[in-house]
GROMACS .gro file of C-alpha atoms in nm:
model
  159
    1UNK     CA    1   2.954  -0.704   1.341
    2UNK     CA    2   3.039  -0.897   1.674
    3UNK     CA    3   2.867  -0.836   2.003
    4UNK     CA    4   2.988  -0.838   2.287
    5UNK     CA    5   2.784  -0.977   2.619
    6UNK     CA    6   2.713  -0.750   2.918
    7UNK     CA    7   2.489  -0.860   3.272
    8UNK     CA    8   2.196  -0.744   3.254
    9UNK     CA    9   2.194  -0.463   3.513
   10UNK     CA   10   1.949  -0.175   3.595
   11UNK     CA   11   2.085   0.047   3.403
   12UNK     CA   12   2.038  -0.136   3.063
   13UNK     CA   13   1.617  -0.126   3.171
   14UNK     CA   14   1.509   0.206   2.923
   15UNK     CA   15   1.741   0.108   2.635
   16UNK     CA   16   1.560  -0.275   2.620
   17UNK     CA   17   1.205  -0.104   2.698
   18UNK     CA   18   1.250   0.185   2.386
   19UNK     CA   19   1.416  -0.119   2.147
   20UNK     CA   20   1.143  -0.341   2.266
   21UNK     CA   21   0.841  -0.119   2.231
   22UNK     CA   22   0.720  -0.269   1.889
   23UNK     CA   23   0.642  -0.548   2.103
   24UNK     CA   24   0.379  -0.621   1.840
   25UNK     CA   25   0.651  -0.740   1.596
   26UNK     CA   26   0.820  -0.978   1.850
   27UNK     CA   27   0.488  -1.101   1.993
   28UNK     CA   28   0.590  -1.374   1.676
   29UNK     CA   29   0.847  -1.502   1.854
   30UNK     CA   30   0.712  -1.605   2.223
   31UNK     CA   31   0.767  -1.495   2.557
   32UNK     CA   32   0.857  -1.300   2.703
   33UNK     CA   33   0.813  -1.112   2.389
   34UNK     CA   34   0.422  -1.171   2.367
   35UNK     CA   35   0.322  -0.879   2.588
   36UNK     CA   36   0.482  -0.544   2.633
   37UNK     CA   37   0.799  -0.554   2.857
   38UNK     CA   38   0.790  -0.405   3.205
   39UNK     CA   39   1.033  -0.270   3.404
   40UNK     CA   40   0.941  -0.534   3.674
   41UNK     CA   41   1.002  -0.837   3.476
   42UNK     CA   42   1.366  -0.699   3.378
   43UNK     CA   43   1.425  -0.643   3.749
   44UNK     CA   44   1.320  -0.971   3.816
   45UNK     CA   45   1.510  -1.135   3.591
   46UNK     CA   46   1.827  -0.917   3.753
   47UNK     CA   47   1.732  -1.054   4.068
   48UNK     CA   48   1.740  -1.355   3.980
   49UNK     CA   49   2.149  -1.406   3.923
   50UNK     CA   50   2.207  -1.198   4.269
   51UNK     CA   51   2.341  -1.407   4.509
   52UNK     CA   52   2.594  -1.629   4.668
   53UNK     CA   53   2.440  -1.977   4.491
   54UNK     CA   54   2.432  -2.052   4.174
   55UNK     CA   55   2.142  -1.913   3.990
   56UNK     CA   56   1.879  -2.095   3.812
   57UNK     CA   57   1.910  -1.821   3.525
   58UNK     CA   58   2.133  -1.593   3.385
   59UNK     CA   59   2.066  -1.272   3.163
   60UNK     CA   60   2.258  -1.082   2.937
   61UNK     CA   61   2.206  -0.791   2.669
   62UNK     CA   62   2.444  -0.785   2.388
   63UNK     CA   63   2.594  -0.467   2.258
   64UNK     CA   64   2.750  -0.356   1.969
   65UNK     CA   65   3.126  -0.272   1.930
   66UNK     CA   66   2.943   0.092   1.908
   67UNK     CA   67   2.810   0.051   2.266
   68UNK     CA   68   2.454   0.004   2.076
   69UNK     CA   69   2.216  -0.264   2.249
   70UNK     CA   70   2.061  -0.519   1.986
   71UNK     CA   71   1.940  -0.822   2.224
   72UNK     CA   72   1.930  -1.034   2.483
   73UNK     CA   73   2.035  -1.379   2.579
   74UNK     CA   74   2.027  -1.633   2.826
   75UNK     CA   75   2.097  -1.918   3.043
   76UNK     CA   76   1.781  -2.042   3.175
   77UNK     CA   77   1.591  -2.328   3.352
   78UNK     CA   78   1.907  -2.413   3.436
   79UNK     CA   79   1.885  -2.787   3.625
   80UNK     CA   80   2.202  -2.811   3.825
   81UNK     CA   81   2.143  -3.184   3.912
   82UNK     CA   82   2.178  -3.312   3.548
   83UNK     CA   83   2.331  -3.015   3.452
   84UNK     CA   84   2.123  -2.916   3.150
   85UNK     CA   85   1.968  -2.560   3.055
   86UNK     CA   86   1.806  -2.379   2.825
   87UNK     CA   87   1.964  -2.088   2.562
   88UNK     CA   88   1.742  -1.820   2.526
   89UNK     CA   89   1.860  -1.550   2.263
   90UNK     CA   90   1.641  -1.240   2.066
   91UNK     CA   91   1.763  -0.954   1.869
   92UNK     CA   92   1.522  -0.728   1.918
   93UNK     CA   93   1.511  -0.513   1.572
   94UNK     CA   94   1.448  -0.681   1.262
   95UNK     CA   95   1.703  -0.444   1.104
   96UNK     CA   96   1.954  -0.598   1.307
   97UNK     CA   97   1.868  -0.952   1.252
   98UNK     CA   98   2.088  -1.088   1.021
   99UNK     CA   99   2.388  -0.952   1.122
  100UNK     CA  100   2.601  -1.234   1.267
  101UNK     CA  101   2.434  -1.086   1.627
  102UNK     CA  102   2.255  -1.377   1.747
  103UNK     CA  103   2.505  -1.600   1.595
  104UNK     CA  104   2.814  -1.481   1.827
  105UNK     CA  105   2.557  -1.443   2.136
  106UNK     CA  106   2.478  -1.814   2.086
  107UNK     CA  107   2.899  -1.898   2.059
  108UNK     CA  108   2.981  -1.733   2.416
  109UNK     CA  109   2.661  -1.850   2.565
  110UNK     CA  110   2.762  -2.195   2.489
  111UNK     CA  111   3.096  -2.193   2.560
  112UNK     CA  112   3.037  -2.006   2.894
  113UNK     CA  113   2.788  -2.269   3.032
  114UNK     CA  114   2.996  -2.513   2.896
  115UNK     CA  115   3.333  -2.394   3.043
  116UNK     CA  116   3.246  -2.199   3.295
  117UNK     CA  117   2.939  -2.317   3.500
  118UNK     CA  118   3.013  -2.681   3.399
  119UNK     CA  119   2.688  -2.776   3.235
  120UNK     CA  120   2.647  -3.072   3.011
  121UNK     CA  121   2.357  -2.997   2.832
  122UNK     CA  122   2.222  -2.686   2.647
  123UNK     CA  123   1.876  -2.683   2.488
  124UNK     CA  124   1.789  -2.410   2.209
  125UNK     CA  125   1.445  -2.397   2.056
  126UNK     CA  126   1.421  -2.226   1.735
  127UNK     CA  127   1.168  -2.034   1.580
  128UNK     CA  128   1.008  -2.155   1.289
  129UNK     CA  129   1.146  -1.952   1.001
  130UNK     CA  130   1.484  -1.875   1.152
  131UNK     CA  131   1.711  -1.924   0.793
  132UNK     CA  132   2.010  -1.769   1.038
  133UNK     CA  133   2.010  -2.158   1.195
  134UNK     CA  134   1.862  -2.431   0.991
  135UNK     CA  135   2.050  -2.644   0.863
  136UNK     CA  136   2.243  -2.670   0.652
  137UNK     CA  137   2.339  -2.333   0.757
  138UNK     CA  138   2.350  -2.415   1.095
  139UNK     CA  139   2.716  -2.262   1.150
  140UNK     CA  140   2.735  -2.217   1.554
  141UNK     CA  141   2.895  -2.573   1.647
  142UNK     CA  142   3.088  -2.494   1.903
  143UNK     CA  143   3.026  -2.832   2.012
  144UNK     CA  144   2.729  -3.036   1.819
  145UNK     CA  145   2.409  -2.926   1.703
  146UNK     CA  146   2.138  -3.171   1.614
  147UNK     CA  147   1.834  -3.051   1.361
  148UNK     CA  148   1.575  -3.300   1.476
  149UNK     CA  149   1.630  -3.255   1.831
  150UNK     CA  150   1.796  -2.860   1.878
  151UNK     CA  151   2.058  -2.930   2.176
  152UNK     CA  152   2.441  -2.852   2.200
  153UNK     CA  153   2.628  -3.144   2.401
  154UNK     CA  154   2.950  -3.087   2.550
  155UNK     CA  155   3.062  -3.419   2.453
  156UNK     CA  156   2.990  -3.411   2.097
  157UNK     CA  157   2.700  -3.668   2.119
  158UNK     CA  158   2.344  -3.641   2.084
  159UNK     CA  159   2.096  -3.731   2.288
   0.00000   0.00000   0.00000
């Protein structure tokens, strides 16, 4: 089922704290997912894209084509010098992992900080586990994807 990505806004702040309040099950995966999320951290993290200069982090939920939020992904420690940043990406429900969910999130991501904000690098870290994107099923290329070292490159090589 595709998802589509929406800013994260205000409004979107009780639908991630409900899906995220088995915060025991994510705590696998890392932070911010370690600790319970709190209504300040999401409005930080809005926050953080306001503005007229370029923000060092963007954050998006992703929704359903039912309107249904399943996760969250990002744009992060975004270096604007060498123009390299980090892909962040959860689905938050294990009964919607598995889905294609992540898979399309990860797609638009790279393609918007690619095409859009003009970045050269992206950097994904992967959980341990993750079957969805280890090789050799790794199917998001939507540039190049490199097992030993987990980056996308926008010119095909990497580094």
């Amino acid at each position: 089922m595709p998802v589509s990505l929406r800013a994260l806004s205000e409004s979107h702040i009780p639908a991630i704290l409900e899906a995220c309040s088995d915060w025991e099950e994510l705590a696998q995966h890392g932070p911010p997912y370690w600790r319970p999320r709190s209504p300040a951290e999401l409005r930080r993290k809005i926050d953080a894209t306001s503005g007229p200069a370029p923000a060092t982090e963007y954050n998006f939920v992703m929704r359903t084509d039912g309107g249904r939020l399943v996760g969250e992904c990002s744009l992060h420690a975004i270096d604007w010098r060498s123009r390299v940043a980090q892909v962040g990406i959860c689905v938050w429900s294990p009964e919607d992992r598995t889905h294609g969910h992540g898979r399309g999130a990860v797609q638009s991501m790279v393609e918007w900080g690619f095409d859009h904000l003009g970045l050269h690098r992206l950097e994904a870290w992967i959980v341990d586990g993750n079957a969805a994107i280890s090789p050799p099923r790794a199917t998001c290329r939507p540039r190049s994807f490199a097992s030993a070292s987990p980056s996308f490159n926008n010119n095909g090589t990497n580094f």
